[in-house]
Tab-separated table of C-alpha atoms and ligand atoms in Angstrom:
chain	number	residue	atom	x	y	z
A	1	UNK	CA	-0.104	0.098	-0.118
A	2	UNK	CA	1.100	3.479	-0.715
A	3	UNK	CA	0.360	5.910	2.045
A	4	UNK	CA	0.071	9.550	0.450
A	5	UNK	CA	-0.856	12.663	2.682
A	6	UNK	CA	-3.232	15.280	0.659
A	7	UNK	CA	-2.550	18.683	2.173
A	8	UNK	CA	-6.232	20.628	1.825
A	9	UNK	CA	-9.618	19.641	1.147
A	10	UNK	CA	-10.423	22.020	-1.585
A	11	UNK	CA	-11.095	21.190	-5.086
A	12	UNK	CA	-7.891	20.157	-5.707
A	13	UNK	CA	-7.869	17.738	-2.611
A	14	UNK	CA	-11.110	16.129	-3.163
A	15	UNK	CA	-10.214	15.588	-6.437
A	16	UNK	CA	-6.776	13.791	-5.476
A	17	UNK	CA	-9.330	11.816	-2.902
A	18	UNK	CA	-11.536	10.734	-5.490
A	19	UNK	CA	-8.979	9.280	-7.786
A	20	UNK	CA	-6.768	7.723	-4.652
A	21	UNK	CA	-10.064	5.807	-3.414
A	22	UNK	CA	-10.801	4.671	-6.830
A	23	UNK	CA	-7.771	2.457	-6.273
A	24	UNK	CA	-7.886	0.856	-2.332
A	25	UNK	CA	-5.791	-1.913	-3.027
A	26	UNK	CA	-2.782	0.559	-4.037
A	27	UNK	CA	-3.347	3.747	-2.136
A	28	UNK	CA	-3.878	4.723	1.356
A	29	UNK	CA	-4.513	8.433	1.471
A	30	UNK	CA	-5.485	10.472	4.585
A	31	UNK	CA	-6.335	14.258	3.891
A	32	UNK	CA	-5.385	17.377	6.475
A	33	UNK	CA	-7.588	20.018	6.278
A	34	UNK	CA	-7.166	22.909	8.530
A	35	UNK	CA	-10.925	24.273	8.535
A	36	UNK	CA	-13.895	22.181	9.670
A	37	UNK	CA	-15.482	21.331	6.123
A	38	UNK	CA	-14.600	20.900	2.499
A	39	UNK	CA	-14.448	23.449	-0.231
A	40	UNK	CA	-12.044	25.768	0.556
A	41	UNK	CA	-12.145	29.033	-1.128
A	42	UNK	CA	-15.821	28.478	-1.925
A	43	UNK	CA	-16.641	28.306	1.867
A	44	UNK	CA	-17.893	31.871	1.941
A	45	UNK	CA	-17.708	33.817	5.295
A	46	UNK	CA	-18.678	37.317	6.400
A	47	UNK	CA	-15.789	37.227	8.324
A	48	UNK	CA	-12.250	39.001	7.443
A	49	UNK	CA	-8.985	38.457	9.659
A	50	UNK	CA	-8.968	35.762	11.736
A	51	UNK	CA	-11.591	32.872	12.888
A	52	UNK	CA	-12.358	31.593	16.373
A	53	UNK	CA	-9.331	29.439	16.691
A	54	UNK	CA	-6.992	32.301	15.443
A	55	UNK	CA	-6.424	30.736	12.151
A	56	UNK	CA	-6.253	33.455	9.488
A	57	UNK	CA	-9.431	33.181	6.830
A	58	UNK	CA	-9.051	31.609	3.867
A	59	UNK	CA	-11.832	32.081	1.707
A	60	UNK	CA	-11.528	35.224	-0.958
A	61	UNK	CA	-15.245	34.936	-1.970
A	62	UNK	CA	-17.711	37.538	-1.656
A	63	UNK	CA	-21.518	38.109	-1.778
A	64	UNK	CA	-22.920	38.207	-5.278
A	65	UNK	CA	-20.106	36.569	-6.820
A	66	UNK	CA	-21.174	34.896	-10.020
A	67	UNK	CA	-18.538	32.200	-11.485
A	68	UNK	CA	-17.009	33.641	-14.224
A	69	UNK	CA	-16.925	30.113	-16.172
A	70	UNK	CA	-20.028	28.215	-17.276
A	71	UNK	CA	-20.601	25.558	-14.956
A	72	UNK	CA	-20.749	23.192	-18.056
A	73	UNK	CA	-17.331	24.086	-18.866
A	74	UNK	CA	-16.137	23.794	-14.743
A	75	UNK	CA	-17.384	20.720	-13.866
A	76	UNK	CA	-15.125	17.749	-12.791
A	77	UNK	CA	-15.181	15.205	-15.783
A	78	UNK	CA	-18.044	12.895	-15.213
A	79	UNK	CA	-19.713	14.911	-12.648
A	80	UNK	CA	-21.807	17.600	-14.086
A	81	UNK	CA	-23.365	20.062	-11.707
A	82	UNK	CA	-27.242	20.381	-11.089
A	83	UNK	CA	-28.799	20.708	-15.079
A	84	UNK	CA	-31.434	23.082	-12.817
A	85	UNK	CA	-28.803	25.706	-12.424
A	86	UNK	CA	-28.067	28.660	-14.745
A	87	UNK	CA	-24.347	28.615	-16.547
A	88	UNK	CA	-22.989	31.036	-14.130
A	89	UNK	CA	-23.889	30.566	-10.637
A	90	UNK	CA	-23.338	31.552	-6.851
A	91	UNK	CA	-20.518	30.388	-4.476
A	92	UNK	CA	-23.150	28.450	-2.381
A	93	UNK	CA	-23.809	26.331	-5.611
A	94	UNK	CA	-20.097	25.775	-6.066
A	95	UNK	CA	-19.787	24.889	-2.661
A	96	UNK	CA	-22.799	22.417	-2.574
A	97	UNK	CA	-21.532	20.723	-5.875
A	98	UNK	CA	-18.238	20.013	-4.138
A	99	UNK	CA	-19.877	18.600	-0.996
A	100	UNK	CA	-21.565	16.514	-3.607
A	101	UNK	CA	-18.730	15.391	-5.323
A	102	UNK	CA	-16.778	14.121	-2.176
A	103	UNK	CA	-20.212	12.515	-0.941
A	104	UNK	CA	-20.602	10.965	-4.270
A	105	UNK	CA	-16.660	9.524	-4.146
A	106	UNK	CA	-17.297	8.607	-0.400
A	107	UNK	CA	-13.910	10.527	0.389
A	108	UNK	CA	-15.017	11.965	3.428
A	109	UNK	CA	-13.821	9.192	5.789
A	110	UNK	CA	-10.367	10.024	4.457
A	111	UNK	CA	-10.197	13.632	5.629
A	112	UNK	CA	-8.770	14.676	8.934
A	113	UNK	CA	-10.503	17.748	9.658
A	114	UNK	CA	-9.145	20.514	11.766
A	115	UNK	CA	-5.837	19.622	11.353
A	116	UNK	CA	-3.388	21.848	9.969
A	117	UNK	CA	-0.227	20.760	8.554
A	118	UNK	CA	2.899	22.273	10.019
A	119	UNK	CA	5.769	20.664	8.074
A	120	UNK	CA	6.452	18.572	5.503
A	121	UNK	CA	10.284	16.901	5.705
A	122	UNK	CA	11.622	14.435	3.149
A	123	UNK	CA	13.456	11.411	5.457
A	124	UNK	CA	15.483	8.470	4.342
A	125	UNK	CA	17.125	10.740	1.682
A	126	UNK	CA	19.931	8.230	1.197
A	127	UNK	CA	17.377	5.569	-0.015
A	128	UNK	CA	15.995	5.076	-3.511
A	129	UNK	CA	12.607	6.481	-2.638
A	130	UNK	CA	12.382	9.076	0.151
A	131	UNK	CA	9.638	8.975	3.019
A	132	UNK	CA	7.566	11.945	4.071
A	133	UNK	CA	7.470	13.090	7.712
A	134	UNK	CA	3.945	14.970	7.875
A	135	UNK	CA	3.790	17.172	11.250
A	136	UNK	CA	0.195	18.660	12.006
A	137	UNK	CA	-1.797	19.996	14.833
A	138	UNK	CA	-5.252	20.327	15.827
A	139	UNK	CA	-6.043	23.944	15.271
A	140	UNK	CA	-8.571	23.703	18.352
A	141	UNK	CA	-5.734	22.738	20.591
A	142	UNK	CA	-2.637	23.474	19.237
A	143	UNK	CA	-0.831	21.867	22.030
A	144	UNK	CA	-2.018	18.328	20.136
A	145	UNK	CA	0.463	17.667	17.482
A	146	UNK	CA	1.035	14.562	15.610
A	147	UNK	CA	3.637	13.195	12.977
A	148	UNK	CA	2.878	10.577	10.390
A	149	UNK	CA	5.366	9.031	7.689
A	150	UNK	CA	4.051	8.792	3.917
A	151	UNK	CA	5.064	7.244	0.646
A	152	UNK	CA	4.031	10.494	-1.303
A	153	UNK	CA	2.568	13.663	-0.610
A	154	UNK	CA	-0.109	15.713	-3.040
A	155	UNK	CA	-0.008	19.551	-1.774
A	156	UNK	CA	-3.417	21.240	-2.727
A	157	UNK	CA	-3.055	23.907	-0.296
A	158	UNK	CA	-4.758	26.837	-2.733
A	159	UNK	CA	-3.211	29.640	-4.319
A	160	UNK	CA	-5.897	32.590	-3.512
A	161	UNK	CA	-5.208	33.166	-0.160
A	162	UNK	CA	-2.066	35.368	0.718
A	163	UNK	CA	-2.343	38.662	-1.126
A	164	UNK	CA	0.564	39.737	-3.328
A	165	UNK	CA	0.537	43.810	-2.104
A	166	UNK	CA	2.294	46.273	-4.372
A	167	UNK	CA	4.899	48.453	-2.745
A	168	UNK	CA	3.154	51.929	-3.885
A	169	UNK	CA	4.716	55.261	-3.353
A	170	UNK	CA	2.673	56.782	-0.814
A	171	UNK	CA	0.938	54.094	0.600
A	172	UNK	CA	2.140	55.029	4.490
A	173	UNK	CA	0.474	58.755	3.769
A	174	UNK	CA	-2.663	57.941	2.141
A	175	UNK	CA	-5.742	58.655	4.479
A	176	UNK	CA	-8.335	56.650	2.827
A	177	UNK	CA	-8.458	52.672	3.361
A	178	UNK	CA	-6.578	50.312	1.637
A	179	UNK	CA	-7.864	46.636	1.521
A	180	UNK	CA	-6.888	43.688	-0.580
A	181	UNK	CA	-9.770	41.974	-2.402
A	182	UNK	CA	-9.138	38.769	-0.482
A	183	UNK	CA	-10.891	41.280	2.649
A	184	UNK	CA	-13.542	42.469	0.259
A	185	UNK	CA	-17.098	40.812	0.780
A	186	UNK	CA	-19.517	43.388	-0.253
A	187	UNK	CA	-20.549	46.613	-1.605
A	188	UNK	CA	-22.339	48.717	1.081
A	189	UNK	CA	-19.111	50.241	2.832
A	190	UNK	CA	-18.019	52.048	-0.304
A	191	UNK	CA	-21.518	53.510	-0.394
A	192	UNK	CA	-21.482	57.176	-2.228
A	193	UNK	CA	-17.621	56.944	-2.110
A	194	UNK	CA	-15.139	57.410	-4.586
A	195	UNK	CA	-12.882	54.078	-5.030
A	196	UNK	CA	-9.992	52.930	-6.994
A	197	UNK	CA	-9.879	49.223	-7.714
A	198	UNK	CA	-6.057	48.547	-8.790
A	199	UNK	CA	-6.300	45.529	-10.907
A	200	UNK	CA	-8.336	44.572	-13.982
A	201	UNK	CA	-8.007	40.593	-13.769
A	202	UNK	CA	-11.364	38.791	-12.799
A	203	UNK	CA	-11.673	40.100	-9.551
A	204	UNK	CA	-10.767	43.579	-10.176
A	205	UNK	CA	-13.088	43.998	-12.978
A	206	UNK	CA	-16.014	42.049	-11.026
A	207	UNK	CA	-15.583	44.221	-7.743
A	208	UNK	CA	-15.489	47.430	-10.061
A	209	UNK	CA	-18.964	46.492	-11.214
A	210	UNK	CA	-20.441	45.660	-8.353
A	211	UNK	CA	-19.514	48.860	-6.372
A	212	UNK	CA	-20.923	51.077	-9.389
A	213	UNK	CA	-24.296	50.196	-7.958
A	214	UNK	CA	-23.521	52.184	-4.579
A	215	UNK	CA	-20.425	53.981	-5.129
A	216	UNK	CA	-20.302	57.514	-6.604
A	217	UNK	CA	-17.146	56.616	-8.512
A	218	UNK	CA	-15.299	53.748	-9.480
A	219	UNK	CA	-11.773	54.511	-11.091
A	220	UNK	CA	-10.380	50.813	-12.213
A	221	UNK	CA	-6.750	51.470	-12.788
A	222	UNK	CA	-4.810	48.715	-14.853
A	223	UNK	CA	-1.727	48.240	-16.762
A	224	UNK	CA	-3.508	45.811	-19.430
A	225	UNK	CA	-3.962	48.039	-22.617
A	226	UNK	CA	-7.031	48.694	-23.878
A	227	UNK	CA	-10.330	46.908	-22.181
A	228	UNK	CA	-12.703	46.602	-25.229
A	229	UNK	CA	-15.729	46.025	-23.115
A	230	UNK	CA	-18.485	48.675	-22.052
A	231	UNK	CA	-18.590	49.521	-18.290
A	232	UNK	CA	-21.642	51.263	-15.955
A	233	UNK	CA	-21.337	54.857	-16.633
A	234	UNK	CA	-19.794	55.557	-13.014
A	235	UNK	CA	-17.003	53.394	-13.649
A	236	UNK	CA	-13.546	55.203	-15.586
A	237	UNK	CA	-10.827	53.332	-16.849
A	238	UNK	CA	-7.360	54.591	-15.600
A	239	UNK	CA	-3.503	53.529	-16.050
A	240	UNK	CA	-1.885	51.649	-13.370
A	241	UNK	CA	-0.953	53.768	-10.181
A	242	UNK	CA	1.919	55.813	-9.751
A	243	UNK	CA	1.586	57.060	-6.729
A	244	UNK	CA	-0.622	58.102	-3.763
A	245	UNK	CA	-0.985	61.389	-1.875
A	246	UNK	CA	-2.874	62.074	1.470
A	247	UNK	CA	-6.132	62.405	-0.492
A	248	UNK	CA	-5.355	61.234	-4.059
A	249	UNK	CA	-4.091	58.944	-6.599
A	250	UNK	CA	-1.970	59.631	-9.208
A	251	UNK	CA	-1.414	57.556	-12.280
A	252	UNK	CA	0.994	56.778	-14.772
A	253	UNK	CA	0.903	59.735	-16.974
A	254	UNK	CA	0.447	62.212	-14.540
A	255	UNK	CA	-3.656	62.396	-14.118
A	256	UNK	CA	-4.783	62.823	-10.630
A	257	UNK	CA	-7.959	61.907	-9.156
A	258	UNK	CA	-8.670	63.634	-5.593
A	259	UNK	CA	-10.780	63.233	-2.652
A	260	UNK	CA	-10.398	58.932	-3.207
A	261	UNK	CA	-11.989	57.288	-0.055
A	262	UNK	CA	-10.929	53.739	-0.696
A	263	UNK	CA	-8.078	51.857	-2.595
A	264	UNK	CA	-8.987	48.198	-3.006
A	265	UNK	CA	-5.889	46.245	-4.287
A	266	UNK	CA	-7.056	43.449	-6.800
A	267	UNK	CA	-3.493	42.473	-7.243
A	268	UNK	CA	-3.485	38.594	-6.869
A	269	UNK	CA	-1.860	36.354	-4.428
A	270	UNK	CA	1.408	35.014	-3.582
A	271	UNK	CA	2.108	31.054	-3.707
A	272	UNK	CA	3.034	30.098	-0.149
A	273	UNK	CA	3.968	26.549	1.196
A	274	UNK	CA	5.233	27.462	5.016
A	275	UNK	CA	4.873	23.951	5.778
A	276	UNK	CA	7.531	22.723	3.173
A	277	UNK	CA	11.234	21.848	4.901
A	278	UNK	CA	13.997	23.518	3.910
A	279	UNK	CA	15.156	20.298	3.006
A	280	UNK	CA	12.129	19.972	0.140
A	281	UNK	CA	14.284	22.338	-1.652
A	282	UNK	CA	11.311	24.244	-3.290
A	283	UNK	CA	12.330	27.892	-4.535
A	284	UNK	CA	9.376	30.449	-5.676
A	285	UNK	CA	11.101	33.567	-7.282
A	286	UNK	CA	9.052	36.510	-7.977
A	287	UNK	CA	6.006	33.739	-8.058
A	288	UNK	CA	8.146	30.771	-10.679
A	289	UNK	CA	8.105	27.632	-8.452
A	290	UNK	CA	11.032	25.288	-9.441
A	291	UNK	CA	11.958	22.800	-10.078
A	292	UNK	CA	8.569	21.199	-11.259
A	293	UNK	CA	7.804	19.131	-14.166
A	294	UNK	CA	4.865	19.948	-15.886
A	295	UNK	CA	4.523	22.399	-13.355
A	296	UNK	CA	3.512	19.826	-10.862
A	297	UNK	CA	5.981	17.038	-9.853
A	298	UNK	CA	8.733	18.064	-7.866
A	299	UNK	CA	11.950	16.750	-10.059
A	300	UNK	CA	14.280	15.908	-7.058
A	301	UNK	CA	11.377	14.619	-5.165
A	302	UNK	CA	8.752	12.931	-7.631
A	303	UNK	CA	6.410	11.544	-4.828
A	304	UNK	CA	5.847	15.336	-3.999
A	305	UNK	CA	3.684	16.977	-6.116
A	306	UNK	CA	1.372	20.076	-6.157
A	307	UNK	CA	-2.225	20.185	-7.734
A	308	UNK	CA	-3.225	23.821	-9.202
A	309	UNK	CA	-0.268	25.697	-9.245
A	310	UNK	CA	-1.389	26.728	-12.822
A	311	UNK	CA	-3.298	30.146	-13.292
A	312	UNK	CA	-5.718	31.279	-15.864
A	313	UNK	CA	-7.213	28.026	-16.341
A	314	UNK	CA	-10.397	25.828	-16.245
A	315	UNK	CA	-9.639	24.697	-12.405
A	316	UNK	CA	-11.430	21.427	-12.231
A	317	UNK	CA	-11.211	19.602	-15.076
A	318	UNK	CA	-7.333	20.654	-14.960
A	319	UNK	CA	-6.790	19.371	-11.576
A	320	UNK	CA	-8.390	15.915	-12.952
A	321	UNK	CA	-5.542	15.453	-15.270
A	322	UNK	CA	-2.765	16.730	-12.927
A	323	UNK	CA	-4.122	14.338	-10.194
A	324	UNK	CA	-3.989	11.378	-12.203
A	325	UNK	CA	-0.320	12.204	-13.448
A	326	UNK	CA	0.632	12.346	-9.845
A	327	UNK	CA	-0.949	9.194	-8.642
A	328	UNK	CA	0.541	7.212	-11.861
A	329	UNK	CA	3.740	8.640	-10.977
A	330	UNK	CA	3.350	7.444	-7.276
A	331	UNK	CA	2.201	3.504	-8.461
A	332	UNK	CA	4.992	3.519	-10.948
A	333	UNK	CA	2.349	3.254	-13.952
A	334	UNK	CA	4.124	5.904	-15.678
A	335	UNK	CA	7.864	6.471	-15.929
A	336	UNK	CA	9.245	9.995	-15.665
A	337	UNK	CA	12.260	11.271	-17.702
A	338	UNK	CA	15.511	11.682	-15.932
A	339	UNK	CA	15.657	14.444	-13.388
A	340	UNK	CA	17.817	16.306	-15.875
A	341	UNK	CA	15.366	15.819	-18.652
A	342	UNK	CA	12.632	16.932	-17.018
A	343	UNK	CA	14.153	20.180	-15.681
A	344	UNK	CA	15.304	20.739	-19.237
A	345	UNK	CA	11.962	20.156	-20.331
A	346	UNK	CA	10.783	22.991	-17.741
A	347	UNK	CA	13.623	25.667	-18.706
A	348	UNK	CA	12.471	25.135	-22.192
A	349	UNK	CA	8.654	25.691	-21.463
A	350	UNK	CA	9.870	28.929	-19.158
A	351	UNK	CA	12.176	30.191	-21.822
A	352	UNK	CA	9.406	29.925	-24.426
A	353	UNK	CA	7.608	31.873	-22.249
A	354	UNK	CA	9.860	34.856	-21.956
A	355	UNK	CA	10.539	34.913	-25.802
A	356	UNK	CA	7.076	35.219	-26.249
A	357	UNK	CA	7.070	38.395	-24.069
A	358	UNK	CA	5.302	37.004	-21.044
A	359	UNK	CA	6.601	38.552	-17.456
A	360	UNK	CA	9.237	36.434	-15.377
A	361	UNK	CA	5.730	36.392	-12.780
A	362	UNK	CA	3.412	34.546	-15.894
A	363	UNK	CA	5.751	31.139	-15.198
A	364	UNK	CA	2.490	28.956	-14.489
A	365	UNK	CA	0.199	30.956	-16.561
A	366	UNK	CA	-1.718	28.886	-18.988
A	367	UNK	CA	-4.598	30.615	-20.917
A	368	UNK	CA	-4.906	28.670	-24.318
A	369	UNK	CA	-1.897	26.475	-23.340
A	370	UNK	CA	-4.092	24.598	-21.055
A	371	UNK	CA	-6.176	22.439	-23.849
A	372	UNK	CA	-2.774	21.099	-25.126
A	373	UNK	CA	-1.348	20.757	-21.284
A	374	UNK	CA	-4.527	18.786	-20.601
A	375	UNK	CA	-3.653	16.436	-23.929
A	376	UNK	CA	-0.499	16.166	-23.269
A	377	UNK	CA	-1.144	14.448	-19.520
A	378	UNK	CA	-3.953	12.649	-20.685
A	379	UNK	CA	-1.680	10.889	-23.208
A	380	UNK	CA	0.882	10.149	-20.658
A	381	UNK	CA	-1.799	8.697	-18.271
A	382	UNK	CA	-3.775	7.147	-20.872
A	383	UNK	CA	-7.279	8.435	-19.765
A	384	UNK	CA	-10.192	10.119	-21.388
A	385	UNK	CA	-8.901	13.856	-22.603
A	386	UNK	CA	-11.230	17.186	-21.621
A	387	UNK	CA	-14.090	16.720	-24.564
A	388	UNK	CA	-13.811	19.278	-27.122
A	389	UNK	CA	-16.976	20.891	-26.043
A	390	UNK	CA	-15.445	21.881	-22.432
A	391	UNK	CA	-12.678	23.660	-23.854
A	392	UNK	CA	-14.788	25.239	-26.967
A	393	UNK	CA	-17.292	26.641	-24.623
A	394	UNK	CA	-14.426	27.884	-22.140
A	395	UNK	CA	-12.781	29.849	-24.848
A	396	UNK	CA	-16.077	30.932	-26.326
A	397	UNK	CA	-17.082	32.938	-23.079
A	398	UNK	CA	-13.528	34.000	-22.314
A	399	UNK	CA	-13.981	35.871	-25.568
A	400	UNK	CA	-17.608	37.022	-24.822
A	401	UNK	CA	-16.469	38.421	-21.632
A	402	UNK	CA	-13.832	40.548	-23.090
A	403	UNK	CA	-16.019	42.419	-25.119
A	404	UNK	CA	-19.176	41.924	-22.914
A	405	UNK	CA	-18.307	42.215	-19.449
A	406	UNK	CA	-21.875	43.593	-18.176
A	407	UNK	CA	-23.797	40.609	-19.733
A	408	UNK	CA	-21.842	37.815	-20.427
A	409	UNK	CA	-22.966	36.027	-17.379
A	410	UNK	CA	-26.445	36.254	-18.400
A	411	UNK	CA	-26.078	33.451	-20.938
A	412	UNK	CA	-27.019	29.688	-20.501
A	413	UNK	CA	-25.274	27.014	-22.441
A	414	UNK	CA	-25.858	23.397	-22.300
A	415	UNK	CA	-23.157	20.973	-23.852
A	416	UNK	CA	-24.996	19.146	-26.847
A	417	UNK	CA	-22.145	16.441	-27.447
A	418	UNK	CA	-18.700	15.795	-26.834
A	419	UNK	CA	-17.680	18.340	-29.568
A	420	UNK	CA	-20.691	20.660	-29.262
A	421	UNK	CA	-22.352	23.100	-27.191
A	422	UNK	CA	-25.303	25.458	-27.688
A	423	UNK	CA	-26.476	28.961	-26.336
A	424	UNK	CA	-29.996	28.000	-24.758
A	425	UNK	CA	-32.846	30.480	-23.265
B	1	FAD	P1	-8.524	25.997	-2.415
B	1	FAD	O1	-10.038	26.001	-2.723
B	1	FAD	O2	-7.997	27.358	-1.811
B	1	FAD	O3	-8.574	24.849	-1.121
B	1	FAD	C1	-7.076	24.657	-0.440
B	1	FAD	C2	-7.843	24.073	1.108
B	1	FAD	O4	-6.371	23.452	1.475
B	1	FAD	C3	-8.663	24.768	2.079
B	1	FAD	O5	-9.750	24.095	2.433
B	1	FAD	C4	-7.245	25.268	3.163
B	1	FAD	O6	-7.883	25.169	4.143
B	1	FAD	C5	-6.622	23.763	2.896
B	1	FAD	N1	-5.200	24.256	3.626
B	1	FAD	C6	-4.037	25.077	2.968
B	1	FAD	N2	-2.838	24.846	3.734
B	1	FAD	C7	-2.956	24.014	4.664
B	1	FAD	C8	-2.444	23.643	5.445
B	1	FAD	N3	-1.196	23.951	6.062
B	1	FAD	N4	-3.202	22.483	6.284
B	1	FAD	C9	-4.302	21.990	6.341
B	1	FAD	N5	-5.216	22.461	5.231
B	1	FAD	C10	-4.657	23.462	4.580
B	1	FAD	N6	-12.677	28.560	-10.419
B	1	FAD	C11	-13.473	28.024	-11.257
B	1	FAD	O7	-13.676	27.107	-11.856
B	1	FAD	N7	-14.382	29.274	-11.580
B	1	FAD	C12	-14.779	30.355	-10.980
B	1	FAD	O8	-15.760	31.040	-11.402
B	1	FAD	C13	-13.783	30.443	-10.091
B	1	FAD	N8	-14.067	32.037	-9.292
B	1	FAD	C14	-13.394	32.046	-8.740
B	1	FAD	C15	-13.175	33.463	-7.830
B	1	FAD	C16	-12.303	33.802	-6.659
B	1	FAD	C17	-12.632	34.995	-5.864
B	1	FAD	C18	-11.187	33.004	-6.184
B	1	FAD	C19	-10.438	33.401	-4.995
B	1	FAD	C20	-11.255	32.003	-7.089
B	1	FAD	C21	-12.139	31.569	-7.971
B	1	FAD	N9	-11.880	30.253	-8.656
B	1	FAD	C22	-12.703	29.741	-9.819
B	1	FAD	C23	-10.527	29.680	-8.492
B	1	FAD	C24	-10.748	28.385	-7.468
B	1	FAD	O9	-9.669	29.003	-6.744
B	1	FAD	C25	-10.598	26.941	-7.674
B	1	FAD	O10	-11.851	26.911	-8.687
B	1	FAD	C26	-10.567	26.020	-6.489
B	1	FAD	O11	-11.381	26.275	-5.755
B	1	FAD	C27	-9.012	25.917	-6.283
B	1	FAD	O12	-8.766	24.633	-5.465
B	1	FAD	P2	-7.919	24.601	-4.582
B	1	FAD	O13	-8.092	23.440	-3.946
B	1	FAD	O14	-6.746	24.343	-5.093
B	1	FAD	O15	-7.872	25.604	-3.485
């Protein structure tokens, strides 16, 4: 039996458990989850800061959030969302879906709730295959510390939790409030305010539109070039921020907007793996995590893998493919190239990105690359690829979103076959 530790019971951890539990004669999984329930970031709470046990609030969800992907693309392969739901759904619907997924595949029994993983350390490094020492504590009583030994570790700790805060000149003198989108919950505190949202990725755009209903004025500040879509009348697009003054924000190019009440940093999140010991030899430099083959398998310790590091993806189908590769490496059904060849492959992928003009910090951004990647993983593990209908619908919505930000979530879709989808009323 191969003992596998899964860290986190969000979508990635549940997917890992679903596949591990499908091979009960091969794998003996234990999942450690610091909270009391499954679902990870989809567990919305009004709270910010810390919870009743002093743990930082994990979820980055806000009220009124509707998914930015249609449920028909979002679903794990073989486990569709409830047909009665519209295509773009609330966080509560996603949470219920994940709970149903966990029940359907009977994985709850493998989860140790309220257990925070403090340390993961490779041991027996001189042997052919290392073992992993996992130390965890009960968040309700931190003196309860335990250690267990595993043959493999699958890290599914989520990557939308620790805010990436840019250093902006004048932050210390600005008199308005500054919050990160991680701590944004609902628009009412911003009523009648003049607000700047910095960053025009999914959350920045969404929060700017939600705030426009109550705020007097919203400036959406970003460095993304021209945004094609129409925005509400009181949302004005601005260049990135140059600096802050006591009451105003100066944008690149010198334009200044005065009497700004709030600045919301929709500037993304950092990768953090606080539990990995130095012996794990994982490096994070400007949001590039190395040494990871195919963005997930540690090339020095292939029994240590990471699910969902990639960004700009269709997460659940993507996790479904990655998990299968992680398991195939653990049970030996797939033989990896040599460490040297894996490192070369990783480096070639990264260099190609830089040559294409992508910034360093986009080392794990997939976007249109994700579908070939999924197909490649499917071929390696000899599993069904993601159906073309799923990727075509995802791509269709991405185009619609870029030109029709105010209305794209009002549409509904059905998958009509493995290669086809239709918009429906
Ligand atoms: P998470 O859901 O973050 O789960 C990680 C789990 O690990 C948590 O339960 C956490 O408690 C646990 N954990 C972390 N550290 C430890 C530790 N040391 N010990 C024990 N447990 C630990 N995706 C979509 O498909 N569609 C969308 O529309 C969409 N919208 C999004 C909107 C927002 C605002 C955000 C933040 C994300 C959105 N996503 C969306 C992406 C979403 O993150 C993924 O869908 C997916 O839920 C990520 O799952 P995960 O398992 O990787 O991480």
